[in-house]
mmCIF file of C-alpha atoms in Angstrom:
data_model
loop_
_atom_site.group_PDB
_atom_site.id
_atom_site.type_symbol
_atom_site.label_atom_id
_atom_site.label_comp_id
_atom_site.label_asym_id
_atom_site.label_seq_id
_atom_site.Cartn_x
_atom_site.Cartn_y
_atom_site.Cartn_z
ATOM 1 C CA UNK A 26 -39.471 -12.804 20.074
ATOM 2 C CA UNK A 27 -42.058 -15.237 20.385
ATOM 3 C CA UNK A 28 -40.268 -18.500 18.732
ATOM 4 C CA UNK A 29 -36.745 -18.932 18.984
ATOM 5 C CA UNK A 30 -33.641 -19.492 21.520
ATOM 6 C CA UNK A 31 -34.347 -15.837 22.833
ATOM 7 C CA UNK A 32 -37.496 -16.217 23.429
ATOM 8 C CA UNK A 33 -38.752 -12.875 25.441
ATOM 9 C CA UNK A 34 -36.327 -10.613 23.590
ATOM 10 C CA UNK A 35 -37.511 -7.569 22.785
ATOM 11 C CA UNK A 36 -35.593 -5.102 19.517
ATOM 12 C CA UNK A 37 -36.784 -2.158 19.382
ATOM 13 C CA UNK A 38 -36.901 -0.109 15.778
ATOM 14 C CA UNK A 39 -34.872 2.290 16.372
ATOM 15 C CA UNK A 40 -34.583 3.845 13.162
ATOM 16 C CA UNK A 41 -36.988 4.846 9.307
ATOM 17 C CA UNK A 42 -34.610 1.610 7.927
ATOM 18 C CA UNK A 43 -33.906 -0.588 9.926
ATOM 19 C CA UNK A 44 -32.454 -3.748 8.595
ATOM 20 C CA UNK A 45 -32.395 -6.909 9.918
ATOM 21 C CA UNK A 46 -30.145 -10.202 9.717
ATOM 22 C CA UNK A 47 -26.872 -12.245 11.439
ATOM 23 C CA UNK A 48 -24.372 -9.314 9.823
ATOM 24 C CA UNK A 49 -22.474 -7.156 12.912
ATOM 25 C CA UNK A 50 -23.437 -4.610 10.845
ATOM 26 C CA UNK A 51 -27.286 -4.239 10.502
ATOM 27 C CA UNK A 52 -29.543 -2.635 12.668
ATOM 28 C CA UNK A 53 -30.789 -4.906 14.320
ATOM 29 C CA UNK A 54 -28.747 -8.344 14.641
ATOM 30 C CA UNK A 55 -30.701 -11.419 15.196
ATOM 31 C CA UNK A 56 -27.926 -14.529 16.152
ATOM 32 C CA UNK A 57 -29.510 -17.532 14.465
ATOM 33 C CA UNK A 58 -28.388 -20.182 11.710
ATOM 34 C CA UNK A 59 -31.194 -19.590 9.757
ATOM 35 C CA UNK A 60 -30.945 -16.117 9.441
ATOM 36 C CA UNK A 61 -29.012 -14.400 6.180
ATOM 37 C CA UNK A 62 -26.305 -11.647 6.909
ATOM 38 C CA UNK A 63 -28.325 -9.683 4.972
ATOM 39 C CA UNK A 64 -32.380 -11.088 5.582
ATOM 40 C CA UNK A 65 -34.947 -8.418 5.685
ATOM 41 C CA UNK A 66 -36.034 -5.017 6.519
ATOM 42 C CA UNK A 67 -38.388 -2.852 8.111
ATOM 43 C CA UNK A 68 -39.665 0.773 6.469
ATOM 44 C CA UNK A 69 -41.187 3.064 8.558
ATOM 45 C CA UNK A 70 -42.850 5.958 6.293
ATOM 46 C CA UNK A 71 -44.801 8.111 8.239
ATOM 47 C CA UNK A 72 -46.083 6.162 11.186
ATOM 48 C CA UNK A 73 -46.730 3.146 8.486
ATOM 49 C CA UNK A 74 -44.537 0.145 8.556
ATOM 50 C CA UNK A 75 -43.304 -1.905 5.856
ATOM 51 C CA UNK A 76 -41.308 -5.452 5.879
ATOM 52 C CA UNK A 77 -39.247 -6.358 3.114
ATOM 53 C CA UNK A 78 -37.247 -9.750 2.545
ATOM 54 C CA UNK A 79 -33.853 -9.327 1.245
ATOM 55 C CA UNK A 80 -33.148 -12.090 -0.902
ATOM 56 C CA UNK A 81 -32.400 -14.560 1.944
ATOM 57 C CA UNK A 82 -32.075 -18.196 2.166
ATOM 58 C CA UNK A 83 -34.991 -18.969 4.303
ATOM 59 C CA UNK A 84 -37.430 -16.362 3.199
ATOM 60 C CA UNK A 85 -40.033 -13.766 5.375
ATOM 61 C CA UNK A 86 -42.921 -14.009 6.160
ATOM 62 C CA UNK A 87 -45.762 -11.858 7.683
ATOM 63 C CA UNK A 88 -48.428 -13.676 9.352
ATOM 64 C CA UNK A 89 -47.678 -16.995 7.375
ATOM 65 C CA UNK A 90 -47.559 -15.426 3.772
ATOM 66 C CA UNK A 91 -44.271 -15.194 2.021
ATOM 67 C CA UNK A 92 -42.806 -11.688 1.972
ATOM 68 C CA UNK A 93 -42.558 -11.251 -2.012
ATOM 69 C CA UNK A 94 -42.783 -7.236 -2.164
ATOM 70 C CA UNK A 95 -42.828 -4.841 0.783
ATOM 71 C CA UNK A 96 -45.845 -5.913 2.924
ATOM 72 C CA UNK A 97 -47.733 -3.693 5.190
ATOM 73 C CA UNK A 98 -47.335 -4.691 8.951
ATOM 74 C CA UNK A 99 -49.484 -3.309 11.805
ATOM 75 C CA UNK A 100 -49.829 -4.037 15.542
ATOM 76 C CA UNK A 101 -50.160 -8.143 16.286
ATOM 77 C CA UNK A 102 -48.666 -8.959 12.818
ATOM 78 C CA UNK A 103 -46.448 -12.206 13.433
ATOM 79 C CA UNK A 104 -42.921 -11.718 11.167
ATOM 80 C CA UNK A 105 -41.388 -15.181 10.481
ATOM 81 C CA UNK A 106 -37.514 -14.922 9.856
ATOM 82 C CA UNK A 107 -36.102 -18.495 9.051
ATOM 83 C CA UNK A 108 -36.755 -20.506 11.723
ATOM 84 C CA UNK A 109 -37.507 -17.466 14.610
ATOM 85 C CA UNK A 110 -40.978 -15.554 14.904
ATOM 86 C CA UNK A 111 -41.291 -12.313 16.520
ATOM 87 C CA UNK A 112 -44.448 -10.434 17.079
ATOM 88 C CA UNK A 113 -44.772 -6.634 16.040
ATOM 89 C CA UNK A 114 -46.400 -4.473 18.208
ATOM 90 C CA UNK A 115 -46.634 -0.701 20.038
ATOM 91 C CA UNK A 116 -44.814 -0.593 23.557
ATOM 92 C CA UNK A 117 -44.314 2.347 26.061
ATOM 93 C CA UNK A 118 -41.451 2.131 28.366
ATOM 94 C CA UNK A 119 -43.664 0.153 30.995
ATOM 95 C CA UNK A 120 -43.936 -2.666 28.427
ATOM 96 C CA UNK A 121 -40.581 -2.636 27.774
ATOM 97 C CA UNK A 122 -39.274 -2.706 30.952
ATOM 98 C CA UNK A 123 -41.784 -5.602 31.625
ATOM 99 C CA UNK A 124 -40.379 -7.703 29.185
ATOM 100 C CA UNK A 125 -37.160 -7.004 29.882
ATOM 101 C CA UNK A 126 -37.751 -7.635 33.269
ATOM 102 C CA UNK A 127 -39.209 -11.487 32.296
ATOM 103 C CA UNK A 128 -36.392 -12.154 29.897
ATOM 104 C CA UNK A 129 -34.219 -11.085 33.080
ATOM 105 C CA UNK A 130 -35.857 -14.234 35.187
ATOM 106 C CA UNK A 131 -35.820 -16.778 32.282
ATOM 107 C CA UNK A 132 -32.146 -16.747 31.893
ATOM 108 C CA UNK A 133 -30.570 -15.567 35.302
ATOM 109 C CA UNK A 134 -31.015 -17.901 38.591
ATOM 110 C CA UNK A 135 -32.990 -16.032 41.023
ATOM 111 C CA UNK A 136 -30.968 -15.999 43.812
ATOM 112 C CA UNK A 137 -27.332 -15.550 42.570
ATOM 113 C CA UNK A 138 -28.475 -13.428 39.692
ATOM 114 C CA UNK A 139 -26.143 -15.558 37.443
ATOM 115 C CA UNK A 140 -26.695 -16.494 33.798
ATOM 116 C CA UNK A 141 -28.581 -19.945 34.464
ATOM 117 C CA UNK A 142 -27.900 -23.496 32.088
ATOM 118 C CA UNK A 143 -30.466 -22.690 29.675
ATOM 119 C CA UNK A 144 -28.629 -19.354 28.708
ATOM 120 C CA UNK A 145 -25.461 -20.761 28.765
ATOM 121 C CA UNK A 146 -26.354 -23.158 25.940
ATOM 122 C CA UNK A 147 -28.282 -20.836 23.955
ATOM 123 C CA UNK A 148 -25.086 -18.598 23.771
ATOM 124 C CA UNK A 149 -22.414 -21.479 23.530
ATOM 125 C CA UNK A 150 -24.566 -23.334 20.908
ATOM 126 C CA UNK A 151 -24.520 -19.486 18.890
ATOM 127 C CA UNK A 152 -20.685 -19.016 19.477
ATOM 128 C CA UNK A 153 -19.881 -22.538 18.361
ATOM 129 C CA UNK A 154 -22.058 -21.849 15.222
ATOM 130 C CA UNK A 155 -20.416 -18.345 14.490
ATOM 131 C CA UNK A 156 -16.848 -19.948 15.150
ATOM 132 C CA UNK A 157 -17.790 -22.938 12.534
ATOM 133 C CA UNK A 158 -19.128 -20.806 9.991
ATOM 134 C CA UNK A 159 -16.205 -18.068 9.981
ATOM 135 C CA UNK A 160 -13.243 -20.687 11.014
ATOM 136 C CA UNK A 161 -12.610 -18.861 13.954
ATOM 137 C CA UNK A 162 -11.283 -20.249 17.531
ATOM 138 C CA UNK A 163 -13.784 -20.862 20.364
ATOM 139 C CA UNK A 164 -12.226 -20.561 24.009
ATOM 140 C CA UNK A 165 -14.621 -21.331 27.361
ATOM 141 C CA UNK A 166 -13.143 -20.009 30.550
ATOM 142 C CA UNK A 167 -14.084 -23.006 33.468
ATOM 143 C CA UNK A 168 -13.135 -22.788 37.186
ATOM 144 C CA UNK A 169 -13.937 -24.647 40.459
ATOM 145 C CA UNK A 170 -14.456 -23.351 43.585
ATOM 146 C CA UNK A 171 -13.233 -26.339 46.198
ATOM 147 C CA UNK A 172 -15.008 -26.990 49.374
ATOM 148 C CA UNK A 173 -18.007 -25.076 47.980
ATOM 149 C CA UNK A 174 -20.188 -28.189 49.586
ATOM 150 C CA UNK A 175 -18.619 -27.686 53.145
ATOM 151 C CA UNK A 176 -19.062 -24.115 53.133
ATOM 152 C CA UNK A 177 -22.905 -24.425 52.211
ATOM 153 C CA UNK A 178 -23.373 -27.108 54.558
ATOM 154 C CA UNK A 179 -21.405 -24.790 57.256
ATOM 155 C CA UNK A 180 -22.936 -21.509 57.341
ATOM 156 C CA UNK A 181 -26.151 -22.408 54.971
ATOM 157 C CA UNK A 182 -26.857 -21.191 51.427
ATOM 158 C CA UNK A 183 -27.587 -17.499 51.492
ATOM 159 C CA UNK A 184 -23.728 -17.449 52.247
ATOM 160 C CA UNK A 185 -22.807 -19.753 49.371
ATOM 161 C CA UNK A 186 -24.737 -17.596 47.173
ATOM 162 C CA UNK A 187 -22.856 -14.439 48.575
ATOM 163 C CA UNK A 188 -19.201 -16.561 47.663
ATOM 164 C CA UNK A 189 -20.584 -17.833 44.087
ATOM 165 C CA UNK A 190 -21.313 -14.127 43.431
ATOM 166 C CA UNK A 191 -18.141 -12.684 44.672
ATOM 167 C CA UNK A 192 -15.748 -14.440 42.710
ATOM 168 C CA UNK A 193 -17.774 -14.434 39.012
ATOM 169 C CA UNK A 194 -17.671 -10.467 39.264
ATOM 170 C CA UNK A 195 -14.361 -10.102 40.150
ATOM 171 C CA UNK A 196 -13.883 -13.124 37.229
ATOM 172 C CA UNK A 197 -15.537 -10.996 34.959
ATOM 173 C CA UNK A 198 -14.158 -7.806 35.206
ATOM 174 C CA UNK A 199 -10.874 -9.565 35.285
ATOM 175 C CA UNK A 200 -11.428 -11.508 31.849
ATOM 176 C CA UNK A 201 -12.807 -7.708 30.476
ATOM 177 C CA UNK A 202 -9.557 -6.100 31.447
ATOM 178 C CA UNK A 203 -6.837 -9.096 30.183
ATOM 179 C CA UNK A 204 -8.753 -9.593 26.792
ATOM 180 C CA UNK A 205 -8.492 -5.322 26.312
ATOM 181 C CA UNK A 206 -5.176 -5.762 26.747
ATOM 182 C CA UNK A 207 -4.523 -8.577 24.461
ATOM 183 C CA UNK A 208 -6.468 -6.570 22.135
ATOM 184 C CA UNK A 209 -4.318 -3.274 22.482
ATOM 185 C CA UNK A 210 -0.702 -5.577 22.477
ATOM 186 C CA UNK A 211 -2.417 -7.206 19.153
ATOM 187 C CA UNK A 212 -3.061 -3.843 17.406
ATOM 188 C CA UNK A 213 0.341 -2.394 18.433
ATOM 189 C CA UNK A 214 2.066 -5.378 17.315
ATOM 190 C CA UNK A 215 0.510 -5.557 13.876
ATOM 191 C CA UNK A 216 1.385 -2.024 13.280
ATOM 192 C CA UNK A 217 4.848 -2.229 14.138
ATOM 193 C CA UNK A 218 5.125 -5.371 11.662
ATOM 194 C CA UNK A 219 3.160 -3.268 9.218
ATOM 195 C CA UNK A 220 5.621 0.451 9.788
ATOM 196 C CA UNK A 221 8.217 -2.621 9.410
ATOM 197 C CA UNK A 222 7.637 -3.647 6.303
ATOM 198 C CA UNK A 223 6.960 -0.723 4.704
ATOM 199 C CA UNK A 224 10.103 1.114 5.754
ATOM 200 C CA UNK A 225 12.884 -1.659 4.903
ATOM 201 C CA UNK A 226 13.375 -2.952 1.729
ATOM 202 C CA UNK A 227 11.310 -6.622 0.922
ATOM 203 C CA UNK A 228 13.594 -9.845 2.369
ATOM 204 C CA UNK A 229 12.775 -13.096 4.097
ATOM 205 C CA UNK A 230 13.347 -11.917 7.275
ATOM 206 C CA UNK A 231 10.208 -9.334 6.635
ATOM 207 C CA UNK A 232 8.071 -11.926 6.548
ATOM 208 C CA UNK A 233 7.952 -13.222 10.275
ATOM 209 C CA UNK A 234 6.141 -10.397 12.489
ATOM 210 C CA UNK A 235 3.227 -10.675 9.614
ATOM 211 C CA UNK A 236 2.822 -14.542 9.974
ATOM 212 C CA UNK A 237 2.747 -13.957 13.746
ATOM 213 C CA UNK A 238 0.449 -11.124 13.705
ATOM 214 C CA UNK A 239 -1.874 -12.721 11.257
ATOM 215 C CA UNK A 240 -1.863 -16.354 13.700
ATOM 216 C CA UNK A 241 -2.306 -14.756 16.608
ATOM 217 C CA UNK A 242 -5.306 -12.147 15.553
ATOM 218 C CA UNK A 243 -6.417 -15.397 14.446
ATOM 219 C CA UNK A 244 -6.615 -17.078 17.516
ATOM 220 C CA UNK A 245 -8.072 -14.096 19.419
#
């Protein structure tokens, strides 16, 4: 991607069809507001590609010209998708790895090896749109590590570096294991209220476990 908040990225096409847009389930998903579910796709026949637009909102282009039938698209060709531009071209695994590597230092501080700001609110300002768009809840996880100041100033920054990295791993792989098993409480629940319903006969009382199932896989 050459224009765009993931500027760097690099998709590879993976597949003959490989389609293209905000859906979970394309090919390739691309997490921007101006891109359809459903936006375009690219045809590989035989070592020749092929873009196609999809009917979406904010149209395809290749190299500045609308997409209205499949277009050829060879190495250099700039593909405009809404408001993101990404440039097509032949890689080995070097030049992947390279650009991997330099979307690696844009978003992650060099020293901690943390997501940096400018990540953070590329991927907040996406989550916040997704959450709008589908009515869904948003949660951000915050925490403050107290005397983190005295420490630095104590035994210098290469150790506060060490503690800041310490405690987001551990806070990771903590979150990861409490939100699989929210998720495997949620499914068991719902099926129980589902085996429920479906073995006693209909009264009010039925009712309650799906209301609560439904809010809750809501909220999660």
């Amino acid at each position: 991607m050459i224009r765009g908040d993931y500027i760097g990225q690099v998709y590879e096409i993976s597949s003959a069809v490989m389609m293209m847009g905000r859906g979970e389930d394309m090919g390739l998903v691309v997490s921007d507001g101006s891109i359809s579910r459903r936006h375009a796709m690219i045809i590989n026949r035989g070592g020749k590609f092929y873009m196609s637009d999809l009917a979406s909102t904010n149209g395809t282009n290749v190299n500045k010209a609308p997409v209205l039938e499949p277009a050829a698209i060879s190495e250099g060709d700039k593909l405009t998708l809404g408001d993101i531009i990404c440039k097509f071209s032949f890689q080995d695994e070097e030049d992947t790895e390279y650009h991997s590597i330099m979307r690696d230092m844009a978003v992650k501080d060099g020293l901690t090896r943390i997501y940096n700001k400018r990540h953070f609110l590329e991927t907040l300002d996406k989550e916040f749109d997704f959450s709008e768009r589908h009515g869904e809840a948003l949660c951000v996880l915050m925490f403050d590590i107290d005397h983190f100041k005295r420490l630095n100033d104590t035994y210098g920054h290469p150790a506060g570096d060490h503690v800041l990295r310490v405690p987001l791993r551990v806070t990771v792989v903590a979150t990861t294991c409490l939100l699989a098993m929210v998720a495997r409480s949620l499914r068991s629940f719902c099926a129980a209220s589902i085996s429920l319903r479906r073995s006693r006969p209909p009264n009010p009382s039925d009712w309650l476990p799906s209301r609560a199932a439904s809010s809750t896989t809501k909220m999660s």
